[in-house]
PDB file of C-alpha atoms in Angstrom:
ATOM      1  CA  MET A   1      -0.035  15.364  19.327  1.00  0.00           C
ATOM      2  CA  GLN A   2       1.566  12.123  18.137  1.00  0.00           C
ATOM      3  CA  ALA A   3       4.275  12.212  15.482  1.00  0.00           C
ATOM      4  CA  PRO A   4       3.533  10.973  11.986  1.00  0.00           C
ATOM      5  CA  ILE A   5       4.771   7.463  11.198  1.00  0.00           C
ATOM      6  CA  LEU A   6       5.294   8.479   7.570  1.00  0.00           C
ATOM      7  CA  GLU A   7       6.027  12.018   6.471  1.00  0.00           C
ATOM      8  CA  ILE A   8       6.576  13.194   2.928  1.00  0.00           C
ATOM      9  CA  VAL A   9       8.127  16.658   2.598  1.00  0.00           C
ATOM     10  CA  GLY A  10       8.463  18.581  -0.689  1.00  0.00           C
ATOM     11  CA  LEU A  11       8.711  15.336  -2.663  1.00  0.00           C
ATOM     12  CA  LYS A  12       9.645  15.780  -6.310  1.00  0.00           C
ATOM     13  CA  LYS A  13      10.262  13.286  -9.090  1.00  0.00           C
ATOM     14  CA  SER A  14      11.155  14.038 -12.707  1.00  0.00           C
ATOM     15  CA  TYR A  15      12.100  11.840 -15.647  1.00  0.00           C
ATOM     16  CA  LYS A  16      14.273  14.156 -17.786  1.00  0.00           C
ATOM     17  CA  ASP A  17      11.879  17.063 -18.558  1.00  0.00           C
ATOM     18  CA  ASN A  18       8.760  15.334 -17.327  1.00  0.00           C
ATOM     19  CA  ALA A  19       7.890  16.388 -13.760  1.00  0.00           C
ATOM     20  CA  VAL A  20       5.738  13.587 -12.326  1.00  0.00           C
ATOM     21  CA  LEU A  21       5.699  14.853  -8.701  1.00  0.00           C
ATOM     22  CA  ARG A  22       5.831  18.589  -8.130  1.00  0.00           C
ATOM     23  CA  GLY A  23       6.293  18.948  -4.394  1.00  0.00           C
ATOM     24  CA  ILE A  24       4.171  16.578  -2.313  1.00  0.00           C
ATOM     25  CA  ASP A  25       3.627  17.173   1.430  1.00  0.00           C
ATOM     26  CA  LEU A  26       1.760  14.461   3.319  1.00  0.00           C
ATOM     27  CA  LYS A  27       1.625  13.209   6.921  1.00  0.00           C
ATOM     28  CA  ILE A  28       0.297   9.776   7.885  1.00  0.00           C
ATOM     29  CA  PHE A  29      -0.255   8.981  11.551  1.00  0.00           C
ATOM     30  CA  PRO A  30      -0.058   5.597  13.281  1.00  0.00           C
ATOM     31  CA  GLY A  31      -3.163   3.477  12.702  1.00  0.00           C
ATOM     32  CA  GLN A  32      -4.533   5.608   9.843  1.00  0.00           C
ATOM     33  CA  LEU A  33      -5.876   4.122   6.624  1.00  0.00           C
ATOM     34  CA  VAL A  34      -5.193   6.763   3.968  1.00  0.00           C
ATOM     35  CA  CYS A  35      -6.467   6.320   0.407  1.00  0.00           C
ATOM     36  CA  VAL A  36      -4.928   8.195  -2.522  1.00  0.00           C
ATOM     37  CA  ILE A  37      -7.254   8.740  -5.488  1.00  0.00           C
ATOM     38  CA  GLY A  38      -6.953  10.620  -8.737  1.00  0.00           C
ATOM     39  CA  PRO A  39      -6.836  10.172 -12.498  1.00  0.00           C
ATOM     40  CA  SER A  40      -4.282   7.905 -14.194  1.00  0.00           C
ATOM     41  CA  GLY A  41      -0.919   9.579 -14.605  1.00  0.00           C
ATOM     42  CA  SER A  42      -1.384  11.925 -11.623  1.00  0.00           C
ATOM     43  CA  GLY A  43       1.711  10.566  -9.859  1.00  0.00           C
ATOM     44  CA  LYS A  44       0.007   8.393  -7.198  1.00  0.00           C
ATOM     45  CA  SER A  45       2.020   5.208  -7.759  1.00  0.00           C
ATOM     46  CA  THR A  46       5.254   7.165  -8.198  1.00  0.00           C
ATOM     47  CA  MET A  47       4.690   8.855  -4.828  1.00  0.00           C
ATOM     48  CA  LEU A  48       4.058   5.494  -3.208  1.00  0.00           C
ATOM     49  CA  ARG A  49       7.182   3.929  -4.748  1.00  0.00           C
ATOM     50  CA  CYS A  50       9.280   6.865  -3.478  1.00  0.00           C
ATOM     51  CA  CYS A  51       8.173   5.977   0.060  1.00  0.00           C
ATOM     52  CA  ASN A  52      10.457   2.946   0.075  1.00  0.00           C
ATOM     53  CA  ARG A  53      12.801   4.227  -2.623  1.00  0.00           C
ATOM     54  CA  LEU A  54      11.780   1.791  -5.341  1.00  0.00           C
ATOM     55  CA  GLU A  55      11.814   5.131  -7.176  1.00  0.00           C
ATOM     56  CA  GLU A  56      14.564   7.584  -6.303  1.00  0.00           C
ATOM     57  CA  PRO A  57      13.077  11.025  -5.566  1.00  0.00           C
ATOM     58  CA  THR A  58      14.566  13.983  -7.427  1.00  0.00           C
ATOM     59  CA  GLY A  59      14.003  16.204  -4.445  1.00  0.00           C
ATOM     60  CA  GLY A  60      12.380  16.337  -1.009  1.00  0.00           C
ATOM     61  CA  GLN A  61      12.387  13.940   1.892  1.00  0.00           C
ATOM     62  CA  VAL A  62      10.603  10.827   3.108  1.00  0.00           C
ATOM     63  CA  VAL A  63      10.696  10.140   6.857  1.00  0.00           C
ATOM     64  CA  VAL A  64       9.532   6.770   8.219  1.00  0.00           C
ATOM     65  CA  ASP A  65       9.232   6.515  11.987  1.00  0.00           C
ATOM     66  CA  GLY A  66      11.774   9.307  12.434  1.00  0.00           C
ATOM     67  CA  VAL A  67      14.314   7.913   9.896  1.00  0.00           C
ATOM     68  CA  HIS A  68      15.099  10.051   6.842  1.00  0.00           C
ATOM     69  CA  ILE A  69      15.076   7.272   4.284  1.00  0.00           C
ATOM     70  CA  THR A  70      16.079   9.666   1.488  1.00  0.00           C
ATOM     71  CA  ASN A  71      19.479  10.295   3.095  1.00  0.00           C
ATOM     72  CA  ALA A  72      22.370   8.738   1.197  1.00  0.00           C
ATOM     73  CA  ASP A  73      23.720   6.896   4.229  1.00  0.00           C
ATOM     74  CA  THR A  74      20.396   5.252   5.218  1.00  0.00           C
ATOM     75  CA  ASN A  75      20.470   1.470   5.429  1.00  0.00           C
ATOM     76  CA  LEU A  76      17.727   0.824   2.859  1.00  0.00           C
ATOM     77  CA  ASN A  77      17.383  -2.869   3.556  1.00  0.00           C
ATOM     78  CA  LYS A  78      16.771  -2.200   7.231  1.00  0.00           C
ATOM     79  CA  VAL A  79      14.264   0.541   6.443  1.00  0.00           C
ATOM     80  CA  ARG A  80      12.378  -1.627   3.959  1.00  0.00           C
ATOM     81  CA  GLN A  81      11.837  -4.277   6.618  1.00  0.00           C
ATOM     82  CA  GLY A  82       9.564  -1.752   8.326  1.00  0.00           C
ATOM     83  CA  ILE A  83       7.597  -0.936   5.166  1.00  0.00           C
ATOM     84  CA  GLY A  84       5.259  -3.584   3.783  1.00  0.00           C
ATOM     85  CA  MET A  85       4.520  -3.316   0.051  1.00  0.00           C
ATOM     86  CA  VAL A  86       1.665  -4.871  -1.913  1.00  0.00           C
ATOM     87  CA  PHE A  87       1.750  -4.443  -5.678  1.00  0.00           C
ATOM     88  CA  GLN A  88      -0.738  -4.746  -8.539  1.00  0.00           C
ATOM     89  CA  GLN A  89       0.963  -7.988  -9.561  1.00  0.00           C
ATOM     90  CA  PHE A  90       1.229 -10.617  -6.899  1.00  0.00           C
ATOM     91  CA  ASN A  91       4.945 -11.411  -7.354  1.00  0.00           C
ATOM     92  CA  LEU A  92       4.690 -14.786  -5.672  1.00  0.00           C
ATOM     93  CA  TYR A  93       7.303 -17.497  -6.208  1.00  0.00           C
ATOM     94  CA  PRO A  94       5.563 -20.231  -8.221  1.00  0.00           C
ATOM     95  CA  HIS A  95       7.835 -23.030  -6.888  1.00  0.00           C
ATOM     96  CA  LEU A  96       7.095 -22.210  -3.201  1.00  0.00           C
ATOM     97  CA  THR A  97       3.941 -23.066  -1.274  1.00  0.00           C
ATOM     98  CA  VAL A  98       1.756 -20.327   0.162  1.00  0.00           C
ATOM     99  CA  LEU A  99       3.456 -20.686   3.548  1.00  0.00           C
ATOM    100  CA  GLY A 100       6.861 -20.801   1.843  1.00  0.00           C
ATOM    101  CA  ASN A 101       6.149 -17.481   0.090  1.00  0.00           C
ATOM    102  CA  VAL A 102       4.995 -15.853   3.322  1.00  0.00           C
ATOM    103  CA  THR A 103       7.937 -17.089   5.416  1.00  0.00           C
ATOM    104  CA  LEU A 104      10.754 -16.501   2.907  1.00  0.00           C
ATOM    105  CA  ALA A 105      11.583 -12.949   4.006  1.00  0.00           C
ATOM    106  CA  LEU A 106      11.163 -13.872   7.680  1.00  0.00           C
ATOM    107  CA  ARG A 107      13.881 -16.508   7.273  1.00  0.00           C
ATOM    108  CA  LYS A 108      16.159 -14.759   4.810  1.00  0.00           C
ATOM    109  CA  VAL A 109      15.832 -11.132   5.938  1.00  0.00           C
ATOM    110  CA  GLU A 110      15.016 -11.395   9.624  1.00  0.00           C
ATOM    111  CA  GLY A 111      16.938 -14.651  10.097  1.00  0.00           C
ATOM    112  CA  LEU A 112      14.178 -16.404  12.067  1.00  0.00           C
ATOM    113  CA  PRO A 113      14.435 -20.151  12.611  1.00  0.00           C
ATOM    114  CA  LYS A 114      12.086 -22.132  10.402  1.00  0.00           C
ATOM    115  CA  PHE A 115       9.680 -23.022  13.207  1.00  0.00           C
ATOM    116  CA  GLU A 116       9.305 -19.415  14.342  1.00  0.00           C
ATOM    117  CA  ALA A 117       8.931 -18.129  10.795  1.00  0.00           C
ATOM    118  CA  GLN A 118       6.176 -20.660  10.127  1.00  0.00           C
ATOM    119  CA  GLU A 119       4.328 -19.668  13.304  1.00  0.00           C
ATOM    120  CA  ARG A 120       4.356 -16.016  12.263  1.00  0.00           C
ATOM    121  CA  GLY A 121       3.497 -16.950   8.697  1.00  0.00           C
ATOM    122  CA  ARG A 122       0.457 -18.922   9.814  1.00  0.00           C
ATOM    123  CA  LYS A 123      -0.744 -16.016  11.937  1.00  0.00           C
ATOM    124  CA  ALA A 124      -0.485 -13.744   8.907  1.00  0.00           C
ATOM    125  CA  LEU A 125      -2.396 -16.257   6.750  1.00  0.00           C
ATOM    126  CA  GLU A 126      -5.093 -16.433   9.415  1.00  0.00           C
ATOM    127  CA  LYS A 127      -5.501 -12.646   9.201  1.00  0.00           C
ATOM    128  CA  VAL A 128      -6.154 -12.852   5.462  1.00  0.00           C
ATOM    129  CA  GLY A 129      -8.441 -15.865   5.731  1.00  0.00           C
ATOM    130  CA  LEU A 130      -6.147 -18.384   4.033  1.00  0.00           C
ATOM    131  CA  MET A 131      -5.127 -20.747   6.853  1.00  0.00           C
ATOM    132  CA  ASP A 132      -6.410 -23.711   4.814  1.00  0.00           C
ATOM    133  CA  LYS A 133      -4.171 -22.899   1.849  1.00  0.00           C
ATOM    134  CA  GLU A 134      -0.705 -23.027   3.403  1.00  0.00           C
ATOM    135  CA  VAL A 135       0.456 -26.054   1.405  1.00  0.00           C
ATOM    136  CA  ALA A 136      -1.101 -24.922  -1.883  1.00  0.00           C
ATOM    137  CA  PHE A 137       0.999 -23.470  -4.686  1.00  0.00           C
ATOM    138  CA  PRO A 138       0.221 -20.068  -6.246  1.00  0.00           C
ATOM    139  CA  GLU A 139      -1.134 -21.577  -9.477  1.00  0.00           C
ATOM    140  CA  GLN A 140      -3.798 -23.411  -7.472  1.00  0.00           C
ATOM    141  CA  LEU A 141      -5.186 -20.121  -6.138  1.00  0.00           C
ATOM    142  CA  SER A 142      -7.490 -17.454  -7.626  1.00  0.00           C
ATOM    143  CA  GLY A 143      -6.058 -14.019  -8.278  1.00  0.00           C
ATOM    144  CA  GLY A 144      -7.801 -12.700  -5.172  1.00  0.00           C
ATOM    145  CA  GLN A 145      -6.268 -15.445  -3.014  1.00  0.00           C
ATOM    146  CA  GLN A 146      -2.825 -14.794  -4.510  1.00  0.00           C
ATOM    147  CA  GLN A 147      -3.131 -11.112  -3.651  1.00  0.00           C
ATOM    148  CA  ARG A 148      -4.137 -12.022  -0.107  1.00  0.00           C
ATOM    149  CA  VAL A 149      -1.010 -14.152   0.133  1.00  0.00           C
ATOM    150  CA  GLY A 150       0.930 -11.086  -0.974  1.00  0.00           C
ATOM    151  CA  ILE A 151      -0.682  -9.121   1.857  1.00  0.00           C
ATOM    152  CA  ALA A 152       0.069 -11.897   4.367  1.00  0.00           C
ATOM    153  CA  ARG A 153       3.724 -11.884   3.245  1.00  0.00           C
ATOM    154  CA  ALA A 154       3.931  -8.161   3.933  1.00  0.00           C
ATOM    155  CA  ILE A 155       2.177  -8.170   7.325  1.00  0.00           C
ATOM    156  CA  ALA A 156       4.192 -11.163   8.559  1.00  0.00           C
ATOM    157  CA  LEU A 157       7.169  -8.804   8.848  1.00  0.00           C
ATOM    158  CA  ASN A 158       5.181  -6.602  11.309  1.00  0.00           C
ATOM    159  CA  PRO A 159       5.803  -3.453   9.253  1.00  0.00           C
ATOM    160  CA  LYS A 160       5.362   0.007  10.659  1.00  0.00           C
ATOM    161  CA  VAL A 161       3.442   1.057   7.582  1.00  0.00           C
ATOM    162  CA  MET A 162       1.871  -0.841   4.655  1.00  0.00           C
ATOM    163  CA  LEU A 163       1.899   0.549   1.115  1.00  0.00           C
ATOM    164  CA  PHE A 164      -0.669  -0.735  -1.369  1.00  0.00           C
ATOM    165  CA  ASP A 165      -0.261   0.120  -5.046  1.00  0.00           C
ATOM    166  CA  GLU A 166      -3.625  -0.449  -6.810  1.00  0.00           C
ATOM    167  CA  PRO A 167      -3.866  -3.859  -5.094  1.00  0.00           C
ATOM    168  CA  THR A 168      -7.083  -4.856  -6.877  1.00  0.00           C
ATOM    169  CA  SER A 169      -6.471  -3.535 -10.388  1.00  0.00           C
ATOM    170  CA  ALA A 170      -5.258  -6.904 -11.812  1.00  0.00           C
ATOM    171  CA  LEU A 171      -8.196  -8.845 -10.331  1.00  0.00           C
ATOM    172  CA  ASP A 172     -11.438  -9.983 -11.877  1.00  0.00           C
ATOM    173  CA  PRO A 173     -14.274  -7.827 -10.523  1.00  0.00           C
ATOM    174  CA  GLU A 174     -15.841 -10.659  -8.469  1.00  0.00           C
ATOM    175  CA  LEU A 175     -12.542 -11.215  -6.624  1.00  0.00           C
ATOM    176  CA  VAL A 176     -11.979  -7.594  -5.652  1.00  0.00           C
ATOM    177  CA  GLY A 177     -14.297  -7.667  -2.632  1.00  0.00           C
ATOM    178  CA  SER A 178     -12.381 -10.416  -0.787  1.00  0.00           C
ATOM    179  CA  VAL A 179      -9.127  -8.405  -0.976  1.00  0.00           C
ATOM    180  CA  LEU A 180     -10.799  -5.152   0.058  1.00  0.00           C
ATOM    181  CA  ASN A 181     -12.430  -6.889   2.997  1.00  0.00           C
ATOM    182  CA  VAL A 182      -9.074  -8.130   4.231  1.00  0.00           C
ATOM    183  CA  MET A 183      -7.647  -4.620   3.881  1.00  0.00           C
ATOM    184  CA  ARG A 184     -10.616  -3.197   5.785  1.00  0.00           C
ATOM    185  CA  GLN A 185     -10.004  -5.680   8.630  1.00  0.00           C
ATOM    186  CA  LEU A 186      -6.305  -4.803   8.732  1.00  0.00           C
ATOM    187  CA  GLY A 187      -7.239  -1.149   8.960  1.00  0.00           C
ATOM    188  CA  LYS A 188      -9.519  -1.862  11.904  1.00  0.00           C
ATOM    189  CA  SER A 189      -6.743  -3.815  13.622  1.00  0.00           C
ATOM    190  CA  GLY A 190      -4.625  -0.656  13.710  1.00  0.00           C
ATOM    191  CA  ILE A 191      -2.137  -1.321  10.886  1.00  0.00           C
ATOM    192  CA  THR A 192      -1.081   1.953   9.231  1.00  0.00           C
ATOM    193  CA  MET A 193      -1.921   1.839   5.522  1.00  0.00           C
ATOM    194  CA  LEU A 194      -1.302   4.083   2.535  1.00  0.00           C
ATOM    195  CA  VAL A 195      -3.436   2.817  -0.342  1.00  0.00           C
ATOM    196  CA  VAL A 196      -3.401   3.988  -3.946  1.00  0.00           C
ATOM    197  CA  THR A 197      -6.721   2.821  -5.338  1.00  0.00           C
ATOM    198  CA  HIS A 198      -9.394   3.397  -7.945  1.00  0.00           C
ATOM    199  CA  GLU A 199     -11.974   1.661  -5.763  1.00  0.00           C
ATOM    200  CA  MET A 200     -13.911   4.748  -4.710  1.00  0.00           C
ATOM    201  CA  ALA A 201     -16.500   2.932  -2.638  1.00  0.00           C
ATOM    202  CA  PHE A 202     -13.680   1.398  -0.587  1.00  0.00           C
ATOM    203  CA  ALA A 203     -11.967   4.769  -0.150  1.00  0.00           C
ATOM    204  CA  ARG A 204     -15.243   6.300   0.949  1.00  0.00           C
ATOM    205  CA  ALA A 205     -16.189   3.511   3.381  1.00  0.00           C
ATOM    206  CA  ALA A 206     -12.830   2.394   4.823  1.00  0.00           C
ATOM    207  CA  ALA A 207     -10.459   5.362   4.757  1.00  0.00           C
ATOM    208  CA  ASP A 208      -9.819   7.709   7.666  1.00  0.00           C
ATOM    209  CA  HIS A 209      -8.328  10.246   5.261  1.00  0.00           C
ATOM    210  CA  VAL A 210      -8.540  10.650   1.486  1.00  0.00           C
ATOM    211  CA  VAL A 211      -5.937  12.381  -0.695  1.00  0.00           C
ATOM    212  CA  PHE A 212      -6.888  13.550  -4.215  1.00  0.00           C
ATOM    213  CA  MET A 213      -3.913  13.919  -6.560  1.00  0.00           C
ATOM    214  CA  ASP A 214      -3.831  15.396 -10.036  1.00  0.00           C
ATOM    215  CA  GLY A 215      -0.945  16.566 -12.183  1.00  0.00           C
ATOM    216  CA  GLY A 216       1.727  15.580  -9.670  1.00  0.00           C
ATOM    217  CA  VAL A 217       0.327  17.595  -6.720  1.00  0.00           C
ATOM    218  CA  ILE A 218      -2.084  17.002  -3.887  1.00  0.00           C
ATOM    219  CA  VAL A 219      -5.108  19.041  -4.920  1.00  0.00           C
ATOM    220  CA  GLU A 220      -7.179  18.328  -1.827  1.00  0.00           C
ATOM    221  CA  GLU A 221      -7.181  16.073   1.216  1.00  0.00           C
ATOM    222  CA  GLY A 222      -9.504  15.440   4.136  1.00  0.00           C
ATOM    223  CA  PRO A 223     -12.013  12.998   5.620  1.00  0.00           C
ATOM    224  CA  PRO A 224     -13.950  10.900   3.065  1.00  0.00           C
ATOM    225  CA  SER A 225     -17.127  12.872   3.730  1.00  0.00           C
ATOM    226  CA  GLN A 226     -15.414  16.099   2.649  1.00  0.00           C
ATOM    227  CA  ILE A 227     -13.742  14.672  -0.456  1.00  0.00           C
ATOM    228  CA  PHE A 228     -16.782  12.785  -1.740  1.00  0.00           C
ATOM    229  CA  ASP A 229     -19.712  14.885  -0.504  1.00  0.00           C
ATOM    230  CA  SER A 230     -18.433  18.480  -0.375  1.00  0.00           C
ATOM    231  CA  PRO A 231     -15.057  18.839  -2.132  1.00  0.00           C
ATOM    232  CA  THR A 232     -13.772  22.390  -2.161  1.00  0.00           C
ATOM    233  CA  HIS A 233     -11.701  22.195  -5.335  1.00  0.00           C
ATOM    234  CA  GLU A 234     -13.136  22.191  -8.829  1.00  0.00           C
ATOM    235  CA  ARG A 235     -10.832  19.390 -10.023  1.00  0.00           C
ATOM    236  CA  THR A 236     -11.860  17.162  -7.083  1.00  0.00           C
ATOM    237  CA  ARG A 237     -15.527  17.881  -7.813  1.00  0.00           C
ATOM    238  CA  ALA A 238     -15.110  16.924 -11.476  1.00  0.00           C
ATOM    239  CA  PHE A 239     -13.278  13.682 -10.641  1.00  0.00           C
ATOM    240  CA  VAL A 240     -15.708  12.627  -7.909  1.00  0.00           C
ATOM    241  CA  SER A 241     -18.813  13.446  -9.966  1.00  0.00           C
ATOM    242  CA  ARG A 242     -17.491  11.314 -12.835  1.00  0.00           C
ATOM    243  CA  TYR A 243     -17.163   8.449 -10.385  1.00  0.00           C
ATOM    244  CA  THR A 244     -20.633   8.915  -8.890  1.00  0.00           C
ATOM    245  CA  GLN A 245     -22.234   9.072 -12.337  1.00  0.00           C
ATOM    246  CA  GLY A 246     -20.334   5.997 -13.460  1.00  0.00           C
ATOM    247  CA  HIS A 247     -21.666   3.948 -10.534  1.00  0.00           C
TER     248      HIS A 247
END
């Protein structure tokens, strides 16, 4: 049995009296595409942000490729190089070209020479279907293209695991498909992905494993067929049936 690449153990997060995460246990194995679904305010994004310590957990542990990243003496910068992160907002630098945005961390963080960084950057752009946009600036791109640049920037660092926090929620509906398609292709290429999403059709079609969260806990998890077609928990049933009626 292979070891998980990302393991969350007893993860808790509180803001003063408000417990947002109440003890999350989750294992993600290499090459898996795991989707996290659930109502707003259920703690999904907080859990994701604890996985690279953008949020400091109140309790519990996060282990990435055998490294306990929640330990006080962990070199966070080194750990974060192995964890790609794609946000709702694209966070691109407006004064840099597409290729400049993708290669910045390769040069500044990994210290690659410019030529090498550009080579890796172009490969990443090819994976997201934006080879022809390398000299464009962010303002010349659609939201969907900007998000795909954000994905290219993350995969250029060859991360061990990719975290996606509602990557399509800021996009116009007609642009969502292009981003989801890129994510689907990345999943097929064996990149490990943990995706917080409200795109149920994507979770159902692309995920290997679906996690349903509500009220700061994992209520139920399993293959998409179980979660969407025969959920065992009443709360999962209610959430999923709302989605199927709404579509």
